[in-house]
Short mmCIF file of N, CA and C in Angstrom, two decimals:
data_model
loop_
_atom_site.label_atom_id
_atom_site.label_comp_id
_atom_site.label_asym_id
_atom_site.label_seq_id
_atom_site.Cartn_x
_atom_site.Cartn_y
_atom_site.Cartn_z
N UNK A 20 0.84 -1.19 0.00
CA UNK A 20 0.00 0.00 0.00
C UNK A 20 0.88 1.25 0.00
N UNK A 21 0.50 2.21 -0.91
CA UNK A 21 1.45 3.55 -0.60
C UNK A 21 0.63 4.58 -0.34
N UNK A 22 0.86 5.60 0.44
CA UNK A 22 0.23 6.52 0.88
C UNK A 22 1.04 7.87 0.26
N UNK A 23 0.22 8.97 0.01
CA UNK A 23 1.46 9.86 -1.29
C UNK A 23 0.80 11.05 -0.39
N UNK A 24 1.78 12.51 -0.11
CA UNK A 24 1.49 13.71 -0.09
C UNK A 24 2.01 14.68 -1.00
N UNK A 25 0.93 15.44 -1.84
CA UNK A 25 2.05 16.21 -2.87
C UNK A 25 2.09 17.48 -2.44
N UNK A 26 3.64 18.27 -3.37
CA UNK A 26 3.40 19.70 -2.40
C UNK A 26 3.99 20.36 -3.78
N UNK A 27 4.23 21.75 -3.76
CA UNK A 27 4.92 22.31 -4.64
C UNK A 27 3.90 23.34 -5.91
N UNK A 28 2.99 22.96 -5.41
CA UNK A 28 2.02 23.71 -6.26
C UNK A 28 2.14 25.25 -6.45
N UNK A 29 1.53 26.04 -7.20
CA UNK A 29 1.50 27.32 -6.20
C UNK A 29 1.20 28.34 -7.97
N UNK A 30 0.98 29.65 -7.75
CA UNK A 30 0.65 30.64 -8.84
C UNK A 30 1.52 31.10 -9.51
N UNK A 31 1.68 30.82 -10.96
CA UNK A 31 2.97 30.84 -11.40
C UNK A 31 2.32 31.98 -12.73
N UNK A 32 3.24 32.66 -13.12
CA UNK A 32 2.53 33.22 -14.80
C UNK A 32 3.20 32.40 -16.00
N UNK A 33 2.15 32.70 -17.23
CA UNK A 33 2.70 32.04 -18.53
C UNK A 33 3.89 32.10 -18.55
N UNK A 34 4.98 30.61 -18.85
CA UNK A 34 6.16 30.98 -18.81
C UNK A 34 6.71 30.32 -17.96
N UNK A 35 6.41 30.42 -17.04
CA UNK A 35 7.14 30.11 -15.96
C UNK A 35 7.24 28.81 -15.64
N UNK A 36 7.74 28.74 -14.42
CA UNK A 36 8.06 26.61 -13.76
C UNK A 36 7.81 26.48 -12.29
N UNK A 37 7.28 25.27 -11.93
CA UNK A 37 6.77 25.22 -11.17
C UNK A 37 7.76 23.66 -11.00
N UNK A 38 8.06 23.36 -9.67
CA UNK A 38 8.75 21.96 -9.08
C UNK A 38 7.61 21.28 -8.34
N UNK A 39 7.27 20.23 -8.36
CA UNK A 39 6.10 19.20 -7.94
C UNK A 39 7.01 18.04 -7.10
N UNK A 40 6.58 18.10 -5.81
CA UNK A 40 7.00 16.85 -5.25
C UNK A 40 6.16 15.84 -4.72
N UNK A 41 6.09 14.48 -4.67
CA UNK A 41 5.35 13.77 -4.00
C UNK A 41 6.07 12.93 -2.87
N UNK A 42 5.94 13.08 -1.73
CA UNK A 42 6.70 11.97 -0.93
C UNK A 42 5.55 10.97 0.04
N UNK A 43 5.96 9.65 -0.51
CA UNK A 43 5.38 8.76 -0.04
C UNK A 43 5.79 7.38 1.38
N UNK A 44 4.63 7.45 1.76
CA UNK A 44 5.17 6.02 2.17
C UNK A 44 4.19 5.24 2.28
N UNK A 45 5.81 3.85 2.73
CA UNK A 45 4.61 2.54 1.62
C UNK A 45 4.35 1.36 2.92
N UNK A 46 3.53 0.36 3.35
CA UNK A 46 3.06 -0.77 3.72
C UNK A 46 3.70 -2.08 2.83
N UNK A 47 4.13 -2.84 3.70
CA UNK A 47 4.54 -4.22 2.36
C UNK A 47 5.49 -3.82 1.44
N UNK A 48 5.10 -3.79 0.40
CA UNK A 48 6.23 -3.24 -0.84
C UNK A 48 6.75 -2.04 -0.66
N UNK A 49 8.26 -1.90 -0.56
CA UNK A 49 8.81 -0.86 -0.87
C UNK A 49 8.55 0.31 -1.98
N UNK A 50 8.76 1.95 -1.85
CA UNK A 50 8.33 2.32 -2.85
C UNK A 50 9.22 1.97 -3.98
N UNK A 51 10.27 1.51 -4.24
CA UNK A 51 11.16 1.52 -5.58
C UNK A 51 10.87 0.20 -6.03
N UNK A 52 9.71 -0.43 -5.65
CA UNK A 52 9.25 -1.53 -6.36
C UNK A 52 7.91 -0.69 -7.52
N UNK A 53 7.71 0.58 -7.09
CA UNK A 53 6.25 0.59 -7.50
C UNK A 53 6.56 1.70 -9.04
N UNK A 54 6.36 1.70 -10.16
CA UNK A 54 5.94 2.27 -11.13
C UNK A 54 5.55 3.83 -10.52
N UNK A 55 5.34 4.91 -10.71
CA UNK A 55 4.83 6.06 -10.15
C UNK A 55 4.31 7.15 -11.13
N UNK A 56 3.07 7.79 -11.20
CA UNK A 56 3.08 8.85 -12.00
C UNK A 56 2.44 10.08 -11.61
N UNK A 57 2.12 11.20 -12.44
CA UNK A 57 1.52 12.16 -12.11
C UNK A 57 0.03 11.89 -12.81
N UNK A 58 -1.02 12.73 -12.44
CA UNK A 58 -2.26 13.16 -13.17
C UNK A 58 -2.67 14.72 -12.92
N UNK A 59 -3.86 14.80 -13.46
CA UNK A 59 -3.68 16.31 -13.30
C UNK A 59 -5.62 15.74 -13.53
N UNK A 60 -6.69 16.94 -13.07
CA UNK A 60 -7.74 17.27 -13.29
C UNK A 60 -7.96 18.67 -13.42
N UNK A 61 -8.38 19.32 -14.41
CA UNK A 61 -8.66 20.60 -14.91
C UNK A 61 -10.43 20.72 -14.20
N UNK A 62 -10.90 21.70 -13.82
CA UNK A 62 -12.38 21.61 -13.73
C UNK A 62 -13.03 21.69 -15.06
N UNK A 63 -13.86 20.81 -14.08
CA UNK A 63 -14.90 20.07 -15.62
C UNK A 63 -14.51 19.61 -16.78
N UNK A 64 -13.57 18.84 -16.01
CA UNK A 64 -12.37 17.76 -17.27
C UNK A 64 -12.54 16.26 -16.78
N UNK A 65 -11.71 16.09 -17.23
CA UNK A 65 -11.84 14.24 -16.51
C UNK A 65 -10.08 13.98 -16.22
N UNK A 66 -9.95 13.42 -15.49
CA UNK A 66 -8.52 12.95 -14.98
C UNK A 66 -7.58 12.92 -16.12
N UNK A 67 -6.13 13.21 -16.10
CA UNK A 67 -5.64 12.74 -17.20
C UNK A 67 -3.92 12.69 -17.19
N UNK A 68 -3.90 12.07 -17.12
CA UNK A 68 -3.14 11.12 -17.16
C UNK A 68 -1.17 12.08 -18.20
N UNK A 69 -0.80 12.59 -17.02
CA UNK A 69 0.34 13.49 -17.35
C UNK A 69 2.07 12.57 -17.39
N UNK A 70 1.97 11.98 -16.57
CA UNK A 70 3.63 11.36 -17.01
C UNK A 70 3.83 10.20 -15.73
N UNK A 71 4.72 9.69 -16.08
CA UNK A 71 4.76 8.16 -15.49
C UNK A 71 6.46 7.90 -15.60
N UNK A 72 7.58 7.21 -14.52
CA UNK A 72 8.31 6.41 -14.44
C UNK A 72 8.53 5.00 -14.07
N UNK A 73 8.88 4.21 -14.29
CA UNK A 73 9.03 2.89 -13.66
C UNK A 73 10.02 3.32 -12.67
N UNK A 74 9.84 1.42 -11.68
CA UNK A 74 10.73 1.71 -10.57
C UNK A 74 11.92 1.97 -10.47
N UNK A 75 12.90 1.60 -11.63
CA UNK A 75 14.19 1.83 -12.16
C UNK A 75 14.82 3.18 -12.77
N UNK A 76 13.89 3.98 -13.28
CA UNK A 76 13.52 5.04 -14.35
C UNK A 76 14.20 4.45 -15.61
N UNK A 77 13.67 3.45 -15.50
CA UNK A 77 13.91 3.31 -16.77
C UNK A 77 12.87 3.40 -18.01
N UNK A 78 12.17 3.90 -17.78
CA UNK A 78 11.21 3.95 -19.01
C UNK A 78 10.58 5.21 -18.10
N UNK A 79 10.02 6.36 -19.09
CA UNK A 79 9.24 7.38 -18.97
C UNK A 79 8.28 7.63 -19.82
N UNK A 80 7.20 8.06 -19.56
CA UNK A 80 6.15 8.44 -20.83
C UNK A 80 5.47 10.22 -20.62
N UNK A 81 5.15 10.81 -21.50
CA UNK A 81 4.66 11.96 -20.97
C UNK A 81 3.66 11.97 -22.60
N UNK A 82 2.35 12.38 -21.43
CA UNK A 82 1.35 12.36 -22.38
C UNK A 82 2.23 13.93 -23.65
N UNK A 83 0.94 14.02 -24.54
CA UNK A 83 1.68 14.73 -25.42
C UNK A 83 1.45 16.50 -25.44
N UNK A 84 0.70 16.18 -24.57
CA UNK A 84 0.18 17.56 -24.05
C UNK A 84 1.36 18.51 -22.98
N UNK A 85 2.37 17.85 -22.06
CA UNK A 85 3.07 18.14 -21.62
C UNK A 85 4.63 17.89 -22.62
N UNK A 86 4.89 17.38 -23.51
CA UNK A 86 5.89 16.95 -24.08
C UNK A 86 6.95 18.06 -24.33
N UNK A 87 8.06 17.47 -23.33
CA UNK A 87 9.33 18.60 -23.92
C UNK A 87 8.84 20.02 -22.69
N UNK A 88 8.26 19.94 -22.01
CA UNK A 88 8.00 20.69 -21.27
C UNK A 88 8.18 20.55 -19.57
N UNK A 89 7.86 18.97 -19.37
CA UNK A 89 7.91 18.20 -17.87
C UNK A 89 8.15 17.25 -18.36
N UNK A 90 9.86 17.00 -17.06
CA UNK A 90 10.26 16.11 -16.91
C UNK A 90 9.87 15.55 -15.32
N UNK A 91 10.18 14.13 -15.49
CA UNK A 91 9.60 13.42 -14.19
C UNK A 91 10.74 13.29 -13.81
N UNK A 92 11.21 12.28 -12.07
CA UNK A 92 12.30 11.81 -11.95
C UNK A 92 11.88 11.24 -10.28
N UNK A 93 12.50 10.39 -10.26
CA UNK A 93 12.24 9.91 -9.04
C UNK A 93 13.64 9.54 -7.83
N UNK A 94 13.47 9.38 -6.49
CA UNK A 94 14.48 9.16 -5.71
C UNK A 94 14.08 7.78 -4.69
N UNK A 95 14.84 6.83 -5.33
CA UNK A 95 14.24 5.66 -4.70
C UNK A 95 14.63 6.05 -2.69
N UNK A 96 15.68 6.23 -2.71
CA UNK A 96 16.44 6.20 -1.23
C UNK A 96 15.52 7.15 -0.61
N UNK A 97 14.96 8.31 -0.94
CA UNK A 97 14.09 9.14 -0.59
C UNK A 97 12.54 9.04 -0.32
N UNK A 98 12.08 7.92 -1.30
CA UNK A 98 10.83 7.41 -1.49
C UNK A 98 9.98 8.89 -1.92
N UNK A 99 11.02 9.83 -3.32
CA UNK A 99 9.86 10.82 -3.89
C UNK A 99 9.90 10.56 -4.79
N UNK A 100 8.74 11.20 -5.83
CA UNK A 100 8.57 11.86 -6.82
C UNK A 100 8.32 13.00 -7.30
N UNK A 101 9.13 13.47 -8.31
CA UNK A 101 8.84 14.92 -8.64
C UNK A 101 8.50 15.01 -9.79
N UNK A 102 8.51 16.16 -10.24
CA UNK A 102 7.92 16.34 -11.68
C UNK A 102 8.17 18.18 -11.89
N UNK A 103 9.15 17.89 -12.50
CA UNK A 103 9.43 19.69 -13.31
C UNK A 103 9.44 19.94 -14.47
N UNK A 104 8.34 21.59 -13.87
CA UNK A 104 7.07 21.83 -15.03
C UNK A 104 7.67 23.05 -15.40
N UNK A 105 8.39 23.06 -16.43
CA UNK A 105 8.89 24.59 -17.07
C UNK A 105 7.68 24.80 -18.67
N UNK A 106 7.63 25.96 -18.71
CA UNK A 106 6.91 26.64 -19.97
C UNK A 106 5.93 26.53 -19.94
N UNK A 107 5.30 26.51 -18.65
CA UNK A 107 3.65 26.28 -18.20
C UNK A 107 2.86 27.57 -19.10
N UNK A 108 1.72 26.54 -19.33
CA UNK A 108 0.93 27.31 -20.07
C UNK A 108 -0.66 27.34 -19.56
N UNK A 109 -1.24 28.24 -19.60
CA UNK A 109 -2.98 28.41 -19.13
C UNK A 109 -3.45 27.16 -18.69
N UNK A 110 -3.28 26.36 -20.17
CA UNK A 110 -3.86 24.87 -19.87
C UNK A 110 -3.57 24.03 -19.33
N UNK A 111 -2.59 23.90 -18.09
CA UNK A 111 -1.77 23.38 -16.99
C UNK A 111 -2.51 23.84 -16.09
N UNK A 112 -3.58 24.44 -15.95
CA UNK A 112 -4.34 24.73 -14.60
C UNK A 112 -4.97 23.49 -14.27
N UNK A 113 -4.65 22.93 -13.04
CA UNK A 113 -5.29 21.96 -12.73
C UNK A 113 -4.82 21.72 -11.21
N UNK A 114 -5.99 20.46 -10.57
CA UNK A 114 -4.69 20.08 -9.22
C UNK A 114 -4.15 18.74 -10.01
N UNK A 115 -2.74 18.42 -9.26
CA UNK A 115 -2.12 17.70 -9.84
C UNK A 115 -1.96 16.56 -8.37
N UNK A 116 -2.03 15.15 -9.01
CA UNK A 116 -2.10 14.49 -7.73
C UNK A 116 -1.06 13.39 -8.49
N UNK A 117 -0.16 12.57 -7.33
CA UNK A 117 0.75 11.83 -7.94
C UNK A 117 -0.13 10.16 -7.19
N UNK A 118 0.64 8.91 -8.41
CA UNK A 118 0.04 7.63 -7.41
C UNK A 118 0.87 7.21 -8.19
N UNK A 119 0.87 5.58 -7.69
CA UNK A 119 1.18 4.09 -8.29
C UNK A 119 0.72 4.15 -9.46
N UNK A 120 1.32 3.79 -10.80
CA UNK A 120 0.68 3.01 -11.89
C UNK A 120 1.46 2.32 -12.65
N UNK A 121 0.53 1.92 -13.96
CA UNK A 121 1.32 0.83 -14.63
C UNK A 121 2.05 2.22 -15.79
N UNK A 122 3.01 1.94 -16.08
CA UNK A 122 3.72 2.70 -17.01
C UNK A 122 4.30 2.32 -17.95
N UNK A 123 4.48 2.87 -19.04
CA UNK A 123 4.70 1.81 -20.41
C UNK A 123 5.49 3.23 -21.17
N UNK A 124 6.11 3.15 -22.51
CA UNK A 124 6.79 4.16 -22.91
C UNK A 124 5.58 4.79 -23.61
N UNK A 125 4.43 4.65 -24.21
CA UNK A 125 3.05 5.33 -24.77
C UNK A 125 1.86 5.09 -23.69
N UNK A 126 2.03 4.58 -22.74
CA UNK A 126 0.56 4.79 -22.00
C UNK A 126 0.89 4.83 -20.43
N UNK A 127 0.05 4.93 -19.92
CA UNK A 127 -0.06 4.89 -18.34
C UNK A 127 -0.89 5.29 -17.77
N UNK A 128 -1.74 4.43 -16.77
CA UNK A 128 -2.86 4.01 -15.70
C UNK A 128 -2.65 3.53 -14.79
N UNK A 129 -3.98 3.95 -13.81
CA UNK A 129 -3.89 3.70 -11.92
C UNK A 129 -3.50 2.47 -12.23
N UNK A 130 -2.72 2.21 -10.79
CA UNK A 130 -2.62 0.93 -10.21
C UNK A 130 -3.67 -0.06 -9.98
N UNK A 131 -4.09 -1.19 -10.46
CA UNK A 131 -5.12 -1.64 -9.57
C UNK A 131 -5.30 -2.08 -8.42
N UNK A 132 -6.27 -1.61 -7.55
CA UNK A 132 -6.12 -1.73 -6.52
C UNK A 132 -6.04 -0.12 -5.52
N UNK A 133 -5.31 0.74 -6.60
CA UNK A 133 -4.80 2.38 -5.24
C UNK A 133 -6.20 2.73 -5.42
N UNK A 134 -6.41 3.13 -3.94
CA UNK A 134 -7.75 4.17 -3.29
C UNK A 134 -7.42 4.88 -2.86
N UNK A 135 -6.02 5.21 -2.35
CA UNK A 135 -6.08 6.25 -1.40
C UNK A 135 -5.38 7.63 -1.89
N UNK A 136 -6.10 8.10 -2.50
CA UNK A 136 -5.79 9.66 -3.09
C UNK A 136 -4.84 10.28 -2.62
N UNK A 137 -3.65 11.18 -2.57
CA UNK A 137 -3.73 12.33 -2.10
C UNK A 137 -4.83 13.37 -2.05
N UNK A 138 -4.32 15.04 -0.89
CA UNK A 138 -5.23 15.78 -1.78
C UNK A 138 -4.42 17.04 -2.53
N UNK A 139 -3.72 16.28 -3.27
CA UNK A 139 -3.32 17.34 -4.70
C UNK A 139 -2.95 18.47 -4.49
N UNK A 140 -2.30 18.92 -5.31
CA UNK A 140 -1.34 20.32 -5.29
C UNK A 140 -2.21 20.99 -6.19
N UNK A 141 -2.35 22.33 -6.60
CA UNK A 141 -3.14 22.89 -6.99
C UNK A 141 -1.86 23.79 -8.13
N UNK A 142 -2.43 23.72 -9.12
CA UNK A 142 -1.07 24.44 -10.18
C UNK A 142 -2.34 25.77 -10.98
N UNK A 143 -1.74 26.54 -10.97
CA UNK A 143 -2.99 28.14 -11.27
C UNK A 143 -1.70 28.55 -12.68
N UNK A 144 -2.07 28.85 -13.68
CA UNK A 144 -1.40 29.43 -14.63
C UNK A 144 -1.54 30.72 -15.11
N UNK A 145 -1.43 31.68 -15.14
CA UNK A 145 -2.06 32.99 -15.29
C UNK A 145 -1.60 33.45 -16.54
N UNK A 146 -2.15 33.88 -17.24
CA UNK A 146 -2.01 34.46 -18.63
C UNK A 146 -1.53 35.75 -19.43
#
């Protein structure tokens, strides 16, 4: 089981970068066993699904909407995840919540099985 708090959010203008951290801890499995990614919800959007590492980093995916813009990276010894968001744009308004998932170099989805949410960092983009 992993339990995640994210922080790093905050009001940034067009342009700018924002650092996202998640630090977790885990029940049973260690976190550097677990796949990890970000999501993001915009209001009156539906979840979606922003970037993903495996437990190794060896494989990364970033949807294409963030591409070349956020990089992920993780610290096994630390048990975080981050995610740095340079050249933020309007449409990066969202809260951004990190979890477990499956990660692949073109896709990535919840874990089956995670329920237990964070409650999300809040990213404001101003124009």
């Amino acid at each position: 089981e992993v339990q995640v708090v994210e922080s790093g959010g905050g009001l940034v203008q067009a342009g700018g970068s924002l650092r996202l951290s998640c630090t977790t801890t885990t029940s049973g499995l260690t976190f550097d066993v677990y796949s990890m990614g970000w999501f993001r919800r915009a209001p009156g959007k539906e979840r979606e699904g922003v970037s993903c590492i495996t437990s190794r980093s060896s494989v990364t995916y970033y949807s294409d909407s963030v591409k070349g813009r956020f990089t992920i990276s993780r610290d096994n010894a630390k048990a975080t995840l981050s995610l740095q968001m340079n050249s933020l744009k309007p449409e990066d308004t969202a809260m951004y919540y990190c979890a477990p998932v499956t990660c692949r170099p073109t896709s990535m989805g919840t874990r089956s099985g995670f329920e237990h949410w964070g409650q999300g960092t809040q990213v404001t983009v101003s124009s």
